[in-house]
Short mmCIF file of C-alpha atoms in Angstrom, two decimals:
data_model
loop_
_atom_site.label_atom_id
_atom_site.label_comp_id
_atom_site.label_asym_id
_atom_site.label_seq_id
_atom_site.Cartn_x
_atom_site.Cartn_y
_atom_site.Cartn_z
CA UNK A 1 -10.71 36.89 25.64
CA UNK A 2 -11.26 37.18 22.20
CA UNK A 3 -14.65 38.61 20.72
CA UNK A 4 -17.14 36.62 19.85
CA UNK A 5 -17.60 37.20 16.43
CA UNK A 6 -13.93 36.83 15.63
CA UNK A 7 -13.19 35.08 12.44
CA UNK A 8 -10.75 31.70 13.77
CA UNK A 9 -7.34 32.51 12.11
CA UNK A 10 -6.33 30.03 8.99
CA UNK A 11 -3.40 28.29 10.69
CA UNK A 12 0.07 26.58 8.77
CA UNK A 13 -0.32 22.92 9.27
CA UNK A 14 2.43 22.53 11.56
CA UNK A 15 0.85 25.48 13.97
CA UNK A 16 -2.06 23.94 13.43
CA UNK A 17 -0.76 19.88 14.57
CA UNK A 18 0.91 21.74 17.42
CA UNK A 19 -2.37 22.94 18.63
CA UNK A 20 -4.00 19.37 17.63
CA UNK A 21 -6.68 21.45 15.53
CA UNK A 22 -5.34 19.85 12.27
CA UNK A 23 -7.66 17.24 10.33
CA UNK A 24 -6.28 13.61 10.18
CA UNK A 25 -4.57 12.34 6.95
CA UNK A 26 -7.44 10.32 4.32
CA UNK A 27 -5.06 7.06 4.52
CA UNK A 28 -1.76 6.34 5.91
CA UNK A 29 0.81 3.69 5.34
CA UNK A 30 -0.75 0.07 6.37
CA UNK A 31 1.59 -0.36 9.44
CA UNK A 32 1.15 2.58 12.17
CA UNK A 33 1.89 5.73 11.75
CA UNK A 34 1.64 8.63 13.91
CA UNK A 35 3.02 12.56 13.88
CA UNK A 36 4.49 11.96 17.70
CA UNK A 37 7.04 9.03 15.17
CA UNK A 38 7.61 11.09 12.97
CA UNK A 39 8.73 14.13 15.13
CA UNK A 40 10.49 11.61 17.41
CA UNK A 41 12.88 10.46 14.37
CA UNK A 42 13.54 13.71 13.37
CA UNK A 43 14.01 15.13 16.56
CA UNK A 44 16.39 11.82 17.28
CA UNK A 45 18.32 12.42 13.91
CA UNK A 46 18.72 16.64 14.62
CA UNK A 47 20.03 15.32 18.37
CA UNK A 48 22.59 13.24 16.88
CA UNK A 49 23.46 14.82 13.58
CA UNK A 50 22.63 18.21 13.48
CA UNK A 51 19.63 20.06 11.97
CA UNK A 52 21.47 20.18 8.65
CA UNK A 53 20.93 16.08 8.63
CA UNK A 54 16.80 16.24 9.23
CA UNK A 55 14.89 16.17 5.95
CA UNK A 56 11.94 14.07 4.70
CA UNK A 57 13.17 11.12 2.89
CA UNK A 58 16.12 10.07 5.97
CA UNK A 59 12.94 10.83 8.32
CA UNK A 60 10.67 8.25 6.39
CA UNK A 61 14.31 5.68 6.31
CA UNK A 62 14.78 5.67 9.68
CA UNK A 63 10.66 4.91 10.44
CA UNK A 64 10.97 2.57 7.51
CA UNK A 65 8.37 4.32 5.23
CA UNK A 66 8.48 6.07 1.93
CA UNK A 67 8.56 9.51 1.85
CA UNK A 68 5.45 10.07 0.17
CA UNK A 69 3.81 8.21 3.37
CA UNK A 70 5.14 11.32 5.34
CA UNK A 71 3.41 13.88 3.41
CA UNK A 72 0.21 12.31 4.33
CA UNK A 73 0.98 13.32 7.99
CA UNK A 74 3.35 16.46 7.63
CA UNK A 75 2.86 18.47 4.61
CA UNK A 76 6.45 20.27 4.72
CA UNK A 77 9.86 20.30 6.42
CA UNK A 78 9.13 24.06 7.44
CA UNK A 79 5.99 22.40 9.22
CA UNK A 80 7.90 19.33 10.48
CA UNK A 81 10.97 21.72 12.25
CA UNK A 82 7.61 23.61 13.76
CA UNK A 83 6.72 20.50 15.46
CA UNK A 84 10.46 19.69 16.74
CA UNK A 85 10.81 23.27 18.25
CA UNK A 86 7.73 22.48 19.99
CA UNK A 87 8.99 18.85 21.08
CA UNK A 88 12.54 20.49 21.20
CA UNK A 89 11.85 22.75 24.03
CA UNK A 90 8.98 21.39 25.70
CA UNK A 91 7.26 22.77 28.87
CA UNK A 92 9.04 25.42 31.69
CA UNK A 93 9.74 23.86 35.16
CA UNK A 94 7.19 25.21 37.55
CA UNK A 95 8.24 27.48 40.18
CA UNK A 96 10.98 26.13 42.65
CA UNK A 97 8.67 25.77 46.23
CA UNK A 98 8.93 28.75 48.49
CA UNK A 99 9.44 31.76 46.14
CA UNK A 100 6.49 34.39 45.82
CA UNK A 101 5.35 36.06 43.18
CA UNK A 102 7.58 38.97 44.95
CA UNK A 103 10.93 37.12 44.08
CA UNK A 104 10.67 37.61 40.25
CA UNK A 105 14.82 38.05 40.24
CA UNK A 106 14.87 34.29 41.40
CA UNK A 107 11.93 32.93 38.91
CA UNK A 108 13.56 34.37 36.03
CA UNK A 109 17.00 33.06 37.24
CA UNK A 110 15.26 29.57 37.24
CA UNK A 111 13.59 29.96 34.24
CA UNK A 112 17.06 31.33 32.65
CA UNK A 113 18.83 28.05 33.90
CA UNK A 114 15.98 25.52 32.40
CA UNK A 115 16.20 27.81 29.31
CA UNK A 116 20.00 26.85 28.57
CA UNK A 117 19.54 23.65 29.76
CA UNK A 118 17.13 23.17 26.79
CA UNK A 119 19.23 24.85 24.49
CA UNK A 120 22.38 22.19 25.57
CA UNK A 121 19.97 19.35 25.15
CA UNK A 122 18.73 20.70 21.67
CA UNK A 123 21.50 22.93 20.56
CA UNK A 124 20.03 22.52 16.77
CA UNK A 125 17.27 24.77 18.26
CA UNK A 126 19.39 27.77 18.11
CA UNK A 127 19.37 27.20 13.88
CA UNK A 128 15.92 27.32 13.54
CA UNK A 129 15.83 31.16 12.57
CA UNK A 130 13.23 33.54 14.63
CA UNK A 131 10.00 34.83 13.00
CA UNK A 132 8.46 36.88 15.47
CA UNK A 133 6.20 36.13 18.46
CA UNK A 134 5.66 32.42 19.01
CA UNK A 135 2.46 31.18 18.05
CA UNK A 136 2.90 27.55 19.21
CA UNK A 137 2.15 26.09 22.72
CA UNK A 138 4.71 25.42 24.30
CA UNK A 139 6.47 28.73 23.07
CA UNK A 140 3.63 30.54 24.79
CA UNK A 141 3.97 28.41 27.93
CA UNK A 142 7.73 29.51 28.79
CA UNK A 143 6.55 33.60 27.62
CA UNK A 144 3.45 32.94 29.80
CA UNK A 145 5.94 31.61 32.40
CA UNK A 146 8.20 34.21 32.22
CA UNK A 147 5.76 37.53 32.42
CA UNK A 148 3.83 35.39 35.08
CA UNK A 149 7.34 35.90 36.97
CA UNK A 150 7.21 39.70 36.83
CA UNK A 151 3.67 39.53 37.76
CA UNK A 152 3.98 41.22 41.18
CA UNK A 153 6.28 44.22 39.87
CA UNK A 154 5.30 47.29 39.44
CA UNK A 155 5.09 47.00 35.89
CA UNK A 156 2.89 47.49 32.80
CA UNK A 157 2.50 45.09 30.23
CA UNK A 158 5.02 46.40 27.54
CA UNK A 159 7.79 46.22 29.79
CA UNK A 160 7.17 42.96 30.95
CA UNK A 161 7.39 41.92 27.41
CA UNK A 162 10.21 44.21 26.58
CA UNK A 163 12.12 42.44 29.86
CA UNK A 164 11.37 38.85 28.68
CA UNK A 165 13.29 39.81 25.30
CA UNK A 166 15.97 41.14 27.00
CA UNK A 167 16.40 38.39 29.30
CA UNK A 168 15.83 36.07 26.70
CA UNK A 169 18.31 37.49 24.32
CA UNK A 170 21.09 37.37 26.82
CA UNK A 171 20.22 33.41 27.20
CA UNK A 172 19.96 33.09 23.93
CA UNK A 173 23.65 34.81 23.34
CA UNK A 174 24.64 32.21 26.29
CA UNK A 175 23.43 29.43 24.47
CA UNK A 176 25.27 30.00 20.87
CA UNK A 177 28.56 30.87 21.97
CA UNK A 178 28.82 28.15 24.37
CA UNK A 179 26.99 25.74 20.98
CA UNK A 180 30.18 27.44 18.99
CA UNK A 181 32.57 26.07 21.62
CA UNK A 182 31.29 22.38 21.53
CA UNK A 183 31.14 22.05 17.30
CA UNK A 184 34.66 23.17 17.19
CA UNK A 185 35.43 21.19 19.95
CA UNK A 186 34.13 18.30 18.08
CA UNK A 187 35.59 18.85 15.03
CA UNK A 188 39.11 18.80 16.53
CA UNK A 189 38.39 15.98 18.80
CA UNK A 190 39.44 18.00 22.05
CA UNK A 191 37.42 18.82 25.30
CA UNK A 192 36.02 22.11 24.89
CA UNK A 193 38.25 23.19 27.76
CA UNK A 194 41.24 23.25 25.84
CA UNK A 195 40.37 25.26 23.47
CA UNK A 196 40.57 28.00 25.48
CA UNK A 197 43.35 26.79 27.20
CA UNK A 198 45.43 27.19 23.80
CA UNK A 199 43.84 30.56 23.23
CA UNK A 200 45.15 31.65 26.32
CA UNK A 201 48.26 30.91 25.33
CA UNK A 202 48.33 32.36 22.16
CA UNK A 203 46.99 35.93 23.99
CA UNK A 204 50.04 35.41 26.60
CA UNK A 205 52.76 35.00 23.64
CA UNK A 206 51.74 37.57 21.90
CA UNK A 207 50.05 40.04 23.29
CA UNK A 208 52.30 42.96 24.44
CA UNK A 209 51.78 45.86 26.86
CA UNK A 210 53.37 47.86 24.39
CA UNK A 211 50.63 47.38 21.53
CA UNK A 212 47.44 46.36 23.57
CA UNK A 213 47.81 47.79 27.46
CA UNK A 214 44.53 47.16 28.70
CA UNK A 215 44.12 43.44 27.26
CA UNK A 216 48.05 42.83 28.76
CA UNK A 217 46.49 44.20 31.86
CA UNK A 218 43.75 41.36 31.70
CA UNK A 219 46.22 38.63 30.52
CA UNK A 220 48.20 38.87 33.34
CA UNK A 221 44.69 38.79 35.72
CA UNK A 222 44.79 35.46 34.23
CA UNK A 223 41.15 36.75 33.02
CA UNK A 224 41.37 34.40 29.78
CA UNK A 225 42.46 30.96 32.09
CA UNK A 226 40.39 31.01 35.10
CA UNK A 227 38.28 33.74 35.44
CA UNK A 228 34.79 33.98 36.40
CA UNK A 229 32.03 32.63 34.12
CA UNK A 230 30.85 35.79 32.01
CA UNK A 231 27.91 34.74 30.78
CA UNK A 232 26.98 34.23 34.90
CA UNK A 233 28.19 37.57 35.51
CA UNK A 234 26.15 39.27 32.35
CA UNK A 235 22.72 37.95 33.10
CA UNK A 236 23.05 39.04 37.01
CA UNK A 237 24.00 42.48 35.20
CA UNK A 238 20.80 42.50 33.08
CA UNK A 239 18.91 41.25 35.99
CA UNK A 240 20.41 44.09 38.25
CA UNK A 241 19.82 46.81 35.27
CA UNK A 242 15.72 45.28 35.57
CA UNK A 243 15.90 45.84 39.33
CA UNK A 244 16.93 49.43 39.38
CA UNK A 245 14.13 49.76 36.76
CA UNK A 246 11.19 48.02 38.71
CA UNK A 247 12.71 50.66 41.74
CA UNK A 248 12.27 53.58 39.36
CA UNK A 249 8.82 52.22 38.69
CA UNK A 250 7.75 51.67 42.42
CA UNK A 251 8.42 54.93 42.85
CA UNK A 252 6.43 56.55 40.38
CA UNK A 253 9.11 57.41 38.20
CA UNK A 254 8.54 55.94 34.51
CA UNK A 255 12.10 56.57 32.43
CA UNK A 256 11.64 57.45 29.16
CA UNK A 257 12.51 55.50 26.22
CA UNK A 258 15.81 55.98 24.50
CA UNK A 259 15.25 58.86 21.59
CA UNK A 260 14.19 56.86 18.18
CA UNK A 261 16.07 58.16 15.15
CA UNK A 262 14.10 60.44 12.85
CA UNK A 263 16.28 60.15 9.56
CA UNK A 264 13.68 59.41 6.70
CA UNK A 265 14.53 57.60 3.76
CA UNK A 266 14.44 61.06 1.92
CA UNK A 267 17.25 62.10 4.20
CA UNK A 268 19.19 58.78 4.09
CA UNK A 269 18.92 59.30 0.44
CA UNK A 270 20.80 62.75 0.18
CA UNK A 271 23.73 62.81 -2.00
CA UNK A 272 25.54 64.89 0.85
CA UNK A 273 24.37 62.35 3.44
CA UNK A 274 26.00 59.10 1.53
CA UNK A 275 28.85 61.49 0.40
CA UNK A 276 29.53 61.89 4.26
CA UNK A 277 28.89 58.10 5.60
CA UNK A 278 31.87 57.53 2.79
CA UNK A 279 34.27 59.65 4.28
CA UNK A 280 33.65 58.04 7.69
CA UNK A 281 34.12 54.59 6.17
CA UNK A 282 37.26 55.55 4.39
CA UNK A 283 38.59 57.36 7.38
CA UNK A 284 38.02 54.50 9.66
CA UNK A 285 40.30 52.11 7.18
CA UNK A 286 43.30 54.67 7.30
CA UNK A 287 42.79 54.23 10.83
CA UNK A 288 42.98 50.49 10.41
CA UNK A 289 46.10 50.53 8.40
CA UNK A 290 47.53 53.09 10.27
CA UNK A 291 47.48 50.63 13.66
CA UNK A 292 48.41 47.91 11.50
CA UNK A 293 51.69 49.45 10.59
CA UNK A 294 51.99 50.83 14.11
CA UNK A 295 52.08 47.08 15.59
CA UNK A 296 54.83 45.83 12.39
CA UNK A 297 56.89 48.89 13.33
CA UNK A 298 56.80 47.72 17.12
CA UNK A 299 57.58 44.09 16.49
CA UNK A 300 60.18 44.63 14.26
CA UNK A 301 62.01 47.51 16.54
CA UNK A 302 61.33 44.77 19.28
CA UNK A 303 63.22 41.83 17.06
CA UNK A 304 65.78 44.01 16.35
CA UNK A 305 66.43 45.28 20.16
CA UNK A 306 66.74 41.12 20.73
CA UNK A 307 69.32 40.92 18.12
CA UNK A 308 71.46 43.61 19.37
#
């Protein structure tokens, strides 16, 4: 609860319509007008067209309005793309009936699912860049969901945060690749399905036991045409990696933190220091070009052995 004598923070309009705390506009266009229409359109236009297409004036064309009759509603884009995230992603699905507050593993799981879903409904959310903890309703709904999951472990409150990020991240990670797959898809007119397909094929022609071993190894798994989903397989990872922590924590045992570097800009400044960082660079591109001529020298001995 917040004390009573806090001063109310001064809210951006958009954070501020989200929380329907904002004042109503002096005068409006004569036919109706609302914020839910003009979210709606741009919401609808971002579905269809991309984020890149949303901006005030094709907003106000596809309502039928001027832009200046926008302004008297939404103030700025930056507080207009507030109010589509919010629309955009909408409320978490309550907990599926029969798990306890025990079964966090499966809550999260759920919460991961609804969380792409979203993100496959919206994929324009993923360009809307992050600036730190949400502040907006129904941002705080799926964190509030979330931690509420992890409710019963034995955890303190810094870790359930820290395991909502990492969850999150992973999901996040999920969502763009699989967002990179359908625009190029798109663009080429082709089921998304094929382009790996051809990608495949390109690994099996030329990738050769000789220069890449390990990845042949893989190839001829058939890893690249029908293996398992790994974006399945990484969050069950990250979720298993959270069990063996909550464990650790049932049992009194509290890991520490991984070591936080202690280089200060002073250091980081040294002449020696920069001097050294150089030589690594530079090292590490002889080691480039020395693999690059490795792999010429093997294709061309192997051309040659096909001649003879």
């Amino acid at each position: 609860m917040a004390p009573e004598n806090a001063a109310e923070p001064e809210l951006p309009r958009g954070v501020a319509l989200a929380w329907g705390v904002a004042t109503n506009p002096q005068r409006g266009p004569k036919r109706e007008m609302s914020i839910e229409r003009i979210v709606d359109a741009a919401v609808e236009i971002a579905d269809a067209e991309g984020l890149g297409a949303v901006s005030m004036s094709r907003v106000a064309q596809s309502l039928g309005y001027t832009t200046m009759s926008l302004y008297r509603y939404v103030t700025a884009k930056d507080d207009l793309l507030v109010l589509m995230q919010e629309q955009g992603i909408g409320l978490p699905p309550e907990p599926e009936a029969g798990l306890d507050d025990a079964d966090w593993r499966e809550r999260l799981r759920g919460l991961g699912r609804a969380q792409v879903d979203v993100h496959r409904a919206h994929p324009w959310l993923l360009d809307i860049p992050i600036q730190g903890t949400p502040i907006t309703p129904n941002n705080l709904a799926w964190m509030d969901a979330m931690l509420d999951a992890l409710s019963a472990a034995p955890l303190d409150e810094d870790e359930r945060v820290a395991i909502i990020l990492l969850v999150t991240g992973q999901l996040r990670w999920q969502s763009t690749i699989e967002r990179s797959y359908e625009v190029a898809a798109g663009a080429a007119g082709i089921d998304p399905q094929t382009i790996d397909d051809g990608r495949s094929a390109v690994l099996d022609a030329f990738v050769t036991a000789e220069e890449f071993p390990a990845l042949r190894r893989a190839v001829d798994a058939g890893v690249f045409r029908e293996g398992e989903d790994p974006f399945a397989f990484g969050l069950e990872r990250v979720l298993d990696g959270v069990a063996e922590y909550i464990a650790r924590r049932a049992g009194g045992d509290r890991p520490a933190p991984p070591p936080v570097s202690r280089e200060t800009p002073e250091v980081a400044a040294d002449k020696k220091v920069r001097e050294a960082r150089k030589s690594v660079r530079e090292a590490e591109k002889r080691m480039r070009d020395a693999r690059r001529l490795e792999r010429q020298a093997v294709r061309e001995a192997r051309a040659r052995h096909q001649v003879d």
